[in-house]
């Protein structure tokens, strides 16, 4: 599991300015290290660990000098060759409110962490738990689709684009080293955290078999909340590739509710596809609107990019569900399924899709989805 948290432990150490960062899970007898930066450690006894004290806290646990604390000064990591002195830990809390481990940072020198850095470490700890939940959901999704057709199995890849964007942002921060602007670090970490939370919503939608959403409030969007969710999911991906993502709504219709059924999948595939085929420095614009009708409201979605464009032949293949896989402008891998899935979902919701494009000048997808009137 170490690789799953490699970027986050590196990020935590960078934020804290420490040599070492660890993600530890703790059971009754043992502390298991499942993510590390700066120290190759697999496990130690619970009674030796500092994190055993962190998980008894609701907020944080700090030891300014391990060598001066009788609870820890005889443990192996305080003596040579490690000679660790400073410790700061944040508990990792599961859905039931139980502390199952800790994110901690350690250093050979004495440290003082500013309140801003402490808050960033807490956000990273929340992101670690979000990522745990995301991987658990992915495993559930793969198990559920195990006996399905090959095309349905590929639905799991809907979340690959957002995950790549989230991991990419943390890599940017760590690659910049000490030259990174602290305000940008804060902005990127917030993007990482909000994006990973919304990934769970997208995964839940993929897992859902409901064709008709009935529960009010919980299973509804308005234009404002729909825009916010799309920005949370796909801004990290666009930012990582240095693409400008703009999502606009009709302000006069922003509070009118409509079913969220399959909207994240439909729009997510369109935006991810636009990111894939738009070069760095390009622009993607999404316009969201509701048009009132006699029998039904129409949700109008326009996704326009300044990318490489699509040929008339490829447009025909998309509209008939037969588009093949292509590599993106930065070599991104494709599965040849996303746009076919979009067409399938739109047809299932009795909607329509229109595509216009010019090679080298970009593509515009126009979607119209009927919505029940309140």
GROMACS .gro file of C-alpha atoms in nm:
model
  374
    1UNK     CA    1   0.000   0.000   0.000
    2UNK     CA    2   0.306   0.225   0.038
    3UNK     CA    3   0.284   0.345  -0.324
    4UNK     CA    4  -0.076   0.458  -0.272
    5UNK     CA    5   0.036   0.722  -0.021
    6UNK     CA    6   0.380   0.803  -0.159
    7UNK     CA    7   0.276   1.144  -0.292
    8UNK     CA    8   0.090   1.236   0.027
    9UNK     CA    9   0.374   1.144   0.265
   10UNK     CA   10   0.615   1.340   0.045
   11UNK     CA   11   0.370   1.631   0.053
   12UNK     CA   12   0.332   1.617   0.432
   13UNK     CA   13   0.709   1.624   0.483
   14UNK     CA   14   0.740   1.919   0.248
   15UNK     CA   15   0.464   2.115   0.423
   16UNK     CA   16   0.613   2.049   0.768
   17UNK     CA   17   0.974   2.096   0.656
   18UNK     CA   18   1.072   1.763   0.811
   19UNK     CA   19   1.293   1.481   0.690
   20UNK     CA   20   1.036   1.207   0.757
   21UNK     CA   21   0.664   1.152   0.717
   22UNK     CA   22   0.473   0.831   0.789
   23UNK     CA   23   0.120   0.694   0.755
   24UNK     CA   24   0.071   0.445   1.038
   25UNK     CA   25  -0.220   0.212   1.119
   26UNK     CA   26  -0.239   0.073   1.472
   27UNK     CA   27  -0.401  -0.241   1.611
   28UNK     CA   28  -0.394  -0.376   1.966
   29UNK     CA   29  -0.028  -0.484   1.949
   30UNK     CA   30   0.141  -0.340   1.640
   31UNK     CA   31   0.193  -0.018   1.446
   32UNK     CA   32   0.196  -0.087   1.071
   33UNK     CA   33   0.354   0.171   0.840
   34UNK     CA   34   0.156   0.178   0.512
   35UNK     CA   35   0.309   0.494   0.367
   36UNK     CA   36   0.648   0.655   0.422
   37UNK     CA   37   0.886   0.926   0.310
   38UNK     CA   38   1.242   0.954   0.433
   39UNK     CA   39   1.241   0.635   0.643
   40UNK     CA   40   1.202   0.273   0.537
   41UNK     CA   41   0.987   0.132   0.815
   42UNK     CA   42   0.735  -0.152   0.808
   43UNK     CA   43   0.624  -0.204   1.168
   44UNK     CA   44   0.703  -0.167   1.536
   45UNK     CA   45   0.532  -0.269   1.857
   46UNK     CA   46   0.249  -0.046   1.968
   47UNK     CA   47   0.414   0.024   2.302
   48UNK     CA   48   0.722   0.165   2.123
   49UNK     CA   49   0.525   0.399   1.899
   50UNK     CA   50   0.450   0.767   1.949
   51UNK     CA   51   0.139   0.739   1.732
   52UNK     CA   52  -0.030   0.528   2.003
   53UNK     CA   53  -0.073   0.859   2.189
   54UNK     CA   54  -0.191   1.044   1.877
   55UNK     CA   55  -0.487   0.810   1.828
   56UNK     CA   56  -0.613   0.891   2.178
   57UNK     CA   57  -0.646   1.258   2.078
   58UNK     CA   58  -0.926   1.428   1.888
   59UNK     CA   59  -0.701   1.681   1.718
   60UNK     CA   60  -0.321   1.638   1.727
   61UNK     CA   61  -0.024   1.523   1.935
   62UNK     CA   62   0.317   1.690   1.946
   63UNK     CA   63   0.649   1.606   2.115
   64UNK     CA   64   0.905   1.885   2.085
   65UNK     CA   65   1.200   1.672   2.198
   66UNK     CA   66   1.168   1.292   2.208
   67UNK     CA   67   1.502   1.261   2.386
   68UNK     CA   68   1.372   1.466   2.681
   69UNK     CA   69   1.049   1.266   2.717
   70UNK     CA   70   1.065   0.959   2.943
   71UNK     CA   71   0.791   0.789   2.740
   72UNK     CA   72   1.011   0.772   2.429
   73UNK     CA   73   1.377   0.845   2.505
   74UNK     CA   74   1.477   0.479   2.539
   75UNK     CA   75   1.325   0.372   2.206
   76UNK     CA   76   1.542   0.279   1.906
   77UNK     CA   77   1.445   0.577   1.691
   78UNK     CA   78   1.574   0.828   1.950
   79UNK     CA   79   1.922   0.675   1.964
   80UNK     CA   80   2.181   0.662   1.684
   81UNK     CA   81   2.172   0.631   1.391
   82UNK     CA   82   1.819   0.780   1.356
   83UNK     CA   83   1.848   1.026   1.647
   84UNK     CA   84   1.495   1.158   1.597
   85UNK     CA   85   1.386   1.450   1.811
   86UNK     CA   86   1.070   1.617   1.683
   87UNK     CA   87   0.729   1.449   1.636
   88UNK     CA   88   0.392   1.584   1.524
   89UNK     CA   89   0.094   1.357   1.455
   90UNK     CA   90  -0.267   1.389   1.336
   91UNK     CA   91  -0.514   1.104   1.397
   92UNK     CA   92  -0.670   0.920   1.101
   93UNK     CA   93  -1.042   0.883   1.171
   94UNK     CA   94  -1.276   0.638   0.994
   95UNK     CA   95  -1.645   0.679   0.910
   96UNK     CA   96  -1.746   0.553   1.254
   97UNK     CA   97  -1.537   0.820   1.428
   98UNK     CA   98  -1.269   0.574   1.540
   99UNK     CA   99  -0.901   0.670   1.523
  100UNK     CA  100  -0.733   0.387   1.334
  101UNK     CA  101  -0.388   0.539   1.289
  102UNK     CA  102  -0.198   0.860   1.235
  103UNK     CA  103  -0.021   1.079   0.984
  104UNK     CA  104   0.303   1.191   1.150
  105UNK     CA  105   0.608   1.397   1.063
  106UNK     CA  106   0.947   1.355   1.235
  107UNK     CA  107   1.285   1.526   1.224
  108UNK     CA  108   1.632   1.502   1.374
  109UNK     CA  109   1.617   1.871   1.459
  110UNK     CA  110   1.381   2.060   1.689
  111UNK     CA  111   1.086   2.221   1.511
  112UNK     CA  112   0.804   2.466   1.560
  113UNK     CA  113   0.513   2.428   1.319
  114UNK     CA  114   0.305   2.734   1.236
  115UNK     CA  115  -0.076   2.712   1.270
  116UNK     CA  116  -0.104   2.726   0.888
  117UNK     CA  117   0.122   2.423   0.846
  118UNK     CA  118  -0.069   2.232   1.113
  119UNK     CA  119  -0.397   2.298   0.931
  120UNK     CA  120  -0.244   2.177   0.604
  121UNK     CA  121  -0.128   1.855   0.772
  122UNK     CA  122  -0.482   1.799   0.898
  123UNK     CA  123  -0.616   1.844   0.545
  124UNK     CA  124  -0.361   1.590   0.418
  125UNK     CA  125  -0.473   1.347   0.692
  126UNK     CA  126  -0.833   1.387   0.572
  127UNK     CA  127  -0.716   1.326   0.215
  128UNK     CA  128  -0.542   1.004   0.325
  129UNK     CA  129  -0.872   0.872   0.464
  130UNK     CA  130  -1.058   0.986   0.151
  131UNK     CA  131  -0.810   0.795  -0.060
  132UNK     CA  132  -0.855   0.485   0.157
  133UNK     CA  133  -1.232   0.511   0.100
  134UNK     CA  134  -1.181   0.569  -0.274
  135UNK     CA  135  -0.966   0.258  -0.315
  136UNK     CA  136  -1.216   0.056  -0.110
  137UNK     CA  137  -1.494   0.178  -0.338
  138UNK     CA  138  -1.288   0.092  -0.647
  139UNK     CA  139  -1.242  -0.262  -0.516
  140UNK     CA  140  -1.616  -0.288  -0.454
  141UNK     CA  141  -1.682  -0.158  -0.804
  142UNK     CA  142  -1.446  -0.409  -0.960
  143UNK     CA  143  -1.604  -0.693  -0.761
  144UNK     CA  144  -1.952  -0.584  -0.864
  145UNK     CA  145  -1.853  -0.571  -1.231
  146UNK     CA  146  -1.653  -0.895  -1.223
  147UNK     CA  147  -1.917  -1.095  -1.405
  148UNK     CA  148  -2.040  -0.812  -1.625
  149UNK     CA  149  -1.963  -0.763  -1.992
  150UNK     CA  150  -1.623  -0.626  -2.093
  151UNK     CA  151  -1.766  -0.284  -2.176
  152UNK     CA  152  -1.928  -0.250  -1.836
  153UNK     CA  153  -1.602  -0.337  -1.664
  154UNK     CA  154  -1.445  -0.031  -1.823
  155UNK     CA  155  -1.686   0.198  -1.637
  156UNK     CA  156  -1.444   0.176  -1.343
  157UNK     CA  157  -1.201   0.386  -1.546
  158UNK     CA  158  -1.430   0.690  -1.522
  159UNK     CA  159  -1.247   0.782  -1.204
  160UNK     CA  160  -0.896   0.741  -1.347
  161UNK     CA  161  -0.885   1.095  -1.488
  162UNK     CA  162  -0.975   1.272  -1.162
  163UNK     CA  163  -0.738   1.049  -0.964
  164UNK     CA  164  -0.455   1.127  -1.207
  165UNK     CA  165  -0.521   1.498  -1.162
  166UNK     CA  166  -0.522   1.474  -0.783
  167UNK     CA  167  -0.196   1.278  -0.771
  168UNK     CA  168  -0.047   1.506  -1.034
  169UNK     CA  169  -0.101   1.819  -0.822
  170UNK     CA  170   0.078   1.665  -0.525
  171UNK     CA  171   0.365   1.568  -0.756
  172UNK     CA  172   0.392   1.929  -0.879
  173UNK     CA  173   0.426   2.053  -0.522
  174UNK     CA  174   0.693   1.802  -0.428
  175UNK     CA  175   0.889   1.852  -0.752
  176UNK     CA  176   0.906   2.228  -0.693
  177UNK     CA  177   1.093   2.169  -0.369
  178UNK     CA  178   1.171   2.469  -0.152
  179UNK     CA  179   1.093   2.710  -0.436
  180UNK     CA  180   0.718   2.636  -0.414
  181UNK     CA  181   0.497   2.932  -0.330
  182UNK     CA  182   0.323   2.862   0.002
  183UNK     CA  183  -0.007   3.015  -0.115
  184UNK     CA  184  -0.001   2.785  -0.418
  185UNK     CA  185   0.072   2.487  -0.190
  186UNK     CA  186  -0.238   2.574   0.016
  187UNK     CA  187  -0.449   2.613  -0.301
  188UNK     CA  188  -0.332   2.281  -0.447
  189UNK     CA  189  -0.387   2.090  -0.122
  190UNK     CA  190  -0.743   2.224  -0.100
  191UNK     CA  191  -0.801   2.116  -0.462
  192UNK     CA  192  -0.663   1.770  -0.383
  193UNK     CA  193  -0.890   1.733  -0.080
  194UNK     CA  194  -1.213   1.859  -0.239
  195UNK     CA  195  -1.147   1.654  -0.553
  196UNK     CA  196  -1.097   1.330  -0.362
  197UNK     CA  197  -1.418   1.382  -0.162
  198UNK     CA  198  -1.615   1.427  -0.485
  199UNK     CA  199  -1.455   1.112  -0.630
  200UNK     CA  200  -1.661   0.913  -0.381
  201UNK     CA  201  -1.979   1.073  -0.517
  202UNK     CA  202  -1.879   0.979  -0.871
  203UNK     CA  203  -1.799   0.622  -0.765
  204UNK     CA  204  -2.136   0.596  -0.587
  205UNK     CA  205  -2.311   0.712  -0.905
  206UNK     CA  206  -2.129   0.450  -1.113
  207UNK     CA  207  -2.227   0.180  -0.863
  208UNK     CA  208  -2.590   0.292  -0.858
  209UNK     CA  209  -2.832   0.094  -1.072
  210UNK     CA  210  -3.113   0.345  -1.024
  211UNK     CA  211  -3.254   0.462  -1.354
  212UNK     CA  212  -3.487   0.708  -1.184
  213UNK     CA  213  -3.378   0.918  -0.889
  214UNK     CA  214  -3.661   0.965  -0.642
  215UNK     CA  215  -3.526   1.087  -0.308
  216UNK     CA  216  -3.561   1.467  -0.290
  217UNK     CA  217  -3.263   1.678  -0.190
  218UNK     CA  218  -3.011   1.396  -0.158
  219UNK     CA  219  -3.039   1.293  -0.524
  220UNK     CA  220  -3.087   1.635  -0.675
  221UNK     CA  221  -2.864   1.912  -0.804
  222UNK     CA  222  -2.929   2.272  -0.882
  223UNK     CA  223  -2.705   2.457  -1.128
  224UNK     CA  224  -2.491   2.600  -0.847
  225UNK     CA  225  -2.426   2.267  -0.672
  226UNK     CA  226  -2.375   2.090  -1.006
  227UNK     CA  227  -2.110   2.344  -1.106
  228UNK     CA  228  -1.936   2.314  -0.767
  229UNK     CA  229  -1.921   1.934  -0.791
  230UNK     CA  230  -1.777   1.941  -1.144
  231UNK     CA  231  -1.512   2.193  -1.040
  232UNK     CA  232  -1.414   1.979  -0.740
  233UNK     CA  233  -1.378   1.670  -0.958
  234UNK     CA  234  -1.208   1.807  -1.270
  235UNK     CA  235  -1.024   2.126  -1.174
  236UNK     CA  236  -0.728   1.922  -1.037
  237UNK     CA  237  -0.704   1.732  -1.367
  238UNK     CA  238  -0.718   2.054  -1.573
  239UNK     CA  239  -0.477   2.239  -1.342
  240UNK     CA  240  -0.224   1.956  -1.359
  241UNK     CA  241  -0.223   1.980  -1.741
  242UNK     CA  242  -0.222   2.364  -1.729
  243UNK     CA  243  -0.559   2.396  -1.898
  244UNK     CA  244  -0.809   2.670  -1.812
  245UNK     CA  245  -1.140   2.514  -1.702
  246UNK     CA  246  -1.437   2.753  -1.691
  247UNK     CA  247  -1.783   2.637  -1.583
  248UNK     CA  248  -2.066   2.889  -1.626
  249UNK     CA  249  -2.429   2.873  -1.517
  250UNK     CA  250  -2.740   3.077  -1.589
  251UNK     CA  251  -2.768   3.285  -1.269
  252UNK     CA  252  -3.144   3.327  -1.315
  253UNK     CA  253  -3.194   2.949  -1.291
  254UNK     CA  254  -2.921   2.863  -1.038
  255UNK     CA  255  -3.152   2.739  -0.758
  256UNK     CA  256  -3.393   2.524  -0.961
  257UNK     CA  257  -3.346   2.156  -0.875
  258UNK     CA  258  -3.324   1.862  -1.113
  259UNK     CA  259  -3.228   1.495  -1.096
  260UNK     CA  260  -2.856   1.423  -1.063
  261UNK     CA  261  -2.907   1.078  -1.219
  262UNK     CA  262  -2.589   0.991  -1.417
  263UNK     CA  263  -2.495   1.358  -1.467
  264UNK     CA  264  -2.149   1.319  -1.312
  265UNK     CA  265  -2.072   1.029  -1.545
  266UNK     CA  266  -2.198   1.211  -1.852
  267UNK     CA  267  -2.025   1.541  -1.781
  268UNK     CA  268  -1.720   1.377  -1.628
  269UNK     CA  269  -1.648   1.180  -1.942
  270UNK     CA  270  -1.696   1.487  -2.161
  271UNK     CA  271  -1.467   1.705  -1.948
  272UNK     CA  272  -1.202   1.433  -1.907
  273UNK     CA  273  -1.210   1.375  -2.282
  274UNK     CA  274  -1.170   1.748  -2.343
  275UNK     CA  275  -0.871   1.759  -2.104
  276UNK     CA  276  -0.718   1.461  -2.281
  277UNK     CA  277  -0.735   1.620  -2.627
  278UNK     CA  278  -0.660   1.982  -2.535
  279UNK     CA  279  -0.292   2.082  -2.521
  280UNK     CA  280  -0.143   2.270  -2.225
  281UNK     CA  281  -0.243   2.637  -2.229
  282UNK     CA  282  -0.579   2.555  -2.388
  283UNK     CA  283  -0.927   2.629  -2.259
  284UNK     CA  284  -1.234   2.420  -2.176
  285UNK     CA  285  -1.564   2.599  -2.123
  286UNK     CA  286  -1.874   2.433  -1.980
  287UNK     CA  287  -2.211   2.613  -1.994
  288UNK     CA  288  -2.504   2.487  -1.785
  289UNK     CA  289  -2.862   2.608  -1.825
  290UNK     CA  290  -3.225   2.506  -1.771
  291UNK     CA  291  -3.496   2.583  -2.023
  292UNK     CA  292  -3.859   2.565  -1.914
  293UNK     CA  293  -4.092   2.357  -2.128
  294UNK     CA  294  -4.461   2.274  -2.124
  295UNK     CA  295  -4.419   1.911  -2.019
  296UNK     CA  296  -4.059   1.903  -1.901
  297UNK     CA  297  -3.763   2.128  -1.828
  298UNK     CA  298  -3.457   2.077  -2.045
  299UNK     CA  299  -3.110   2.070  -1.888
  300UNK     CA  300  -2.871   2.209  -2.147
  301UNK     CA  301  -2.500   2.126  -2.121
  302UNK     CA  302  -2.236   2.260  -2.357
  303UNK     CA  303  -1.872   2.142  -2.330
  304UNK     CA  304  -1.639   2.330  -2.567
  305UNK     CA  305  -1.262   2.286  -2.591
  306UNK     CA  306  -0.976   2.436  -2.791
  307UNK     CA  307  -0.827   2.095  -2.858
  308UNK     CA  308  -0.723   1.892  -3.160
  309UNK     CA  309  -1.076   1.844  -3.294
  310UNK     CA  310  -1.267   1.541  -3.422
  311UNK     CA  311  -1.322   1.431  -3.783
  312UNK     CA  312  -1.669   1.384  -3.933
  313UNK     CA  313  -1.604   1.010  -3.941
  314UNK     CA  314  -1.519   1.004  -3.570
  315UNK     CA  315  -1.829   1.210  -3.487
  316UNK     CA  316  -2.038   0.950  -3.669
  317UNK     CA  317  -1.869   0.672  -3.472
  318UNK     CA  318  -1.938   0.849  -3.141
  319UNK     CA  319  -2.306   0.897  -3.225
  320UNK     CA  320  -2.338   0.529  -3.316
  321UNK     CA  321  -2.138   0.410  -3.012
  322UNK     CA  322  -1.836   0.283  -3.204
  323UNK     CA  323  -1.551   0.524  -3.130
  324UNK     CA  324  -1.209   0.365  -3.080
  325UNK     CA  325  -0.929   0.453  -2.838
  326UNK     CA  326  -0.680   0.734  -2.904
  327UNK     CA  327  -0.390   0.886  -2.713
  328UNK     CA  328  -0.427   1.235  -2.572
  329UNK     CA  329  -0.208   1.539  -2.644
  330UNK     CA  330   0.021   1.449  -2.351
  331UNK     CA  331   0.024   1.076  -2.427
  332UNK     CA  332  -0.272   0.998  -2.199
  333UNK     CA  333  -0.407   0.648  -2.246
  334UNK     CA  334  -0.768   0.602  -2.353
  335UNK     CA  335  -1.004   0.308  -2.343
  336UNK     CA  336  -1.230   0.400  -2.634
  337UNK     CA  337  -1.532   0.378  -2.409
  338UNK     CA  338  -1.604   0.712  -2.244
  339UNK     CA  339  -1.786   0.885  -2.530
  340UNK     CA  340  -1.977   0.570  -2.620
  341UNK     CA  341  -2.088   0.552  -2.257
  342UNK     CA  342  -2.199   0.917  -2.271
  343UNK     CA  343  -2.413   0.845  -2.579
  344UNK     CA  344  -2.559   0.535  -2.413
  345UNK     CA  345  -2.649   0.721  -2.092
  346UNK     CA  346  -2.799   1.015  -2.281
  347UNK     CA  347  -3.016   0.780  -2.488
  348UNK     CA  348  -3.125   0.603  -2.171
  349UNK     CA  349  -3.234   0.937  -2.021
  350UNK     CA  350  -3.426   1.024  -2.343
  351UNK     CA  351  -3.184   1.304  -2.420
  352UNK     CA  352  -2.998   1.421  -2.728
  353UNK     CA  353  -2.632   1.488  -2.810
  354UNK     CA  354  -2.498   1.711  -3.087
  355UNK     CA  355  -2.132   1.745  -3.186
  356UNK     CA  356  -1.958   2.008  -3.395
  357UNK     CA  357  -1.584   2.017  -3.451
  358UNK     CA  358  -1.305   2.153  -3.667
  359UNK     CA  359  -0.971   1.979  -3.688
  360UNK     CA  360  -0.711   2.175  -3.494
  361UNK     CA  361  -0.970   2.427  -3.369
  362UNK     CA  362  -1.158   2.235  -3.102
  363UNK     CA  363  -1.485   2.049  -3.041
  364UNK     CA  364  -1.826   2.141  -2.897
  365UNK     CA  365  -2.058   1.885  -2.736
  366UNK     CA  366  -2.419   1.997  -2.681
  367UNK     CA  367  -2.638   1.784  -2.455
  368UNK     CA  368  -3.010   1.824  -2.388
  369UNK     CA  369  -3.166   1.618  -2.109
  370UNK     CA  370  -3.538   1.633  -2.018
  371UNK     CA  371  -3.608   1.690  -1.648
  372UNK     CA  372  -3.930   1.643  -1.456
  373UNK     CA  373  -4.091   1.965  -1.348
  374UNK     CA  374  -4.126   2.016  -0.972
   0.00000   0.00000   0.00000
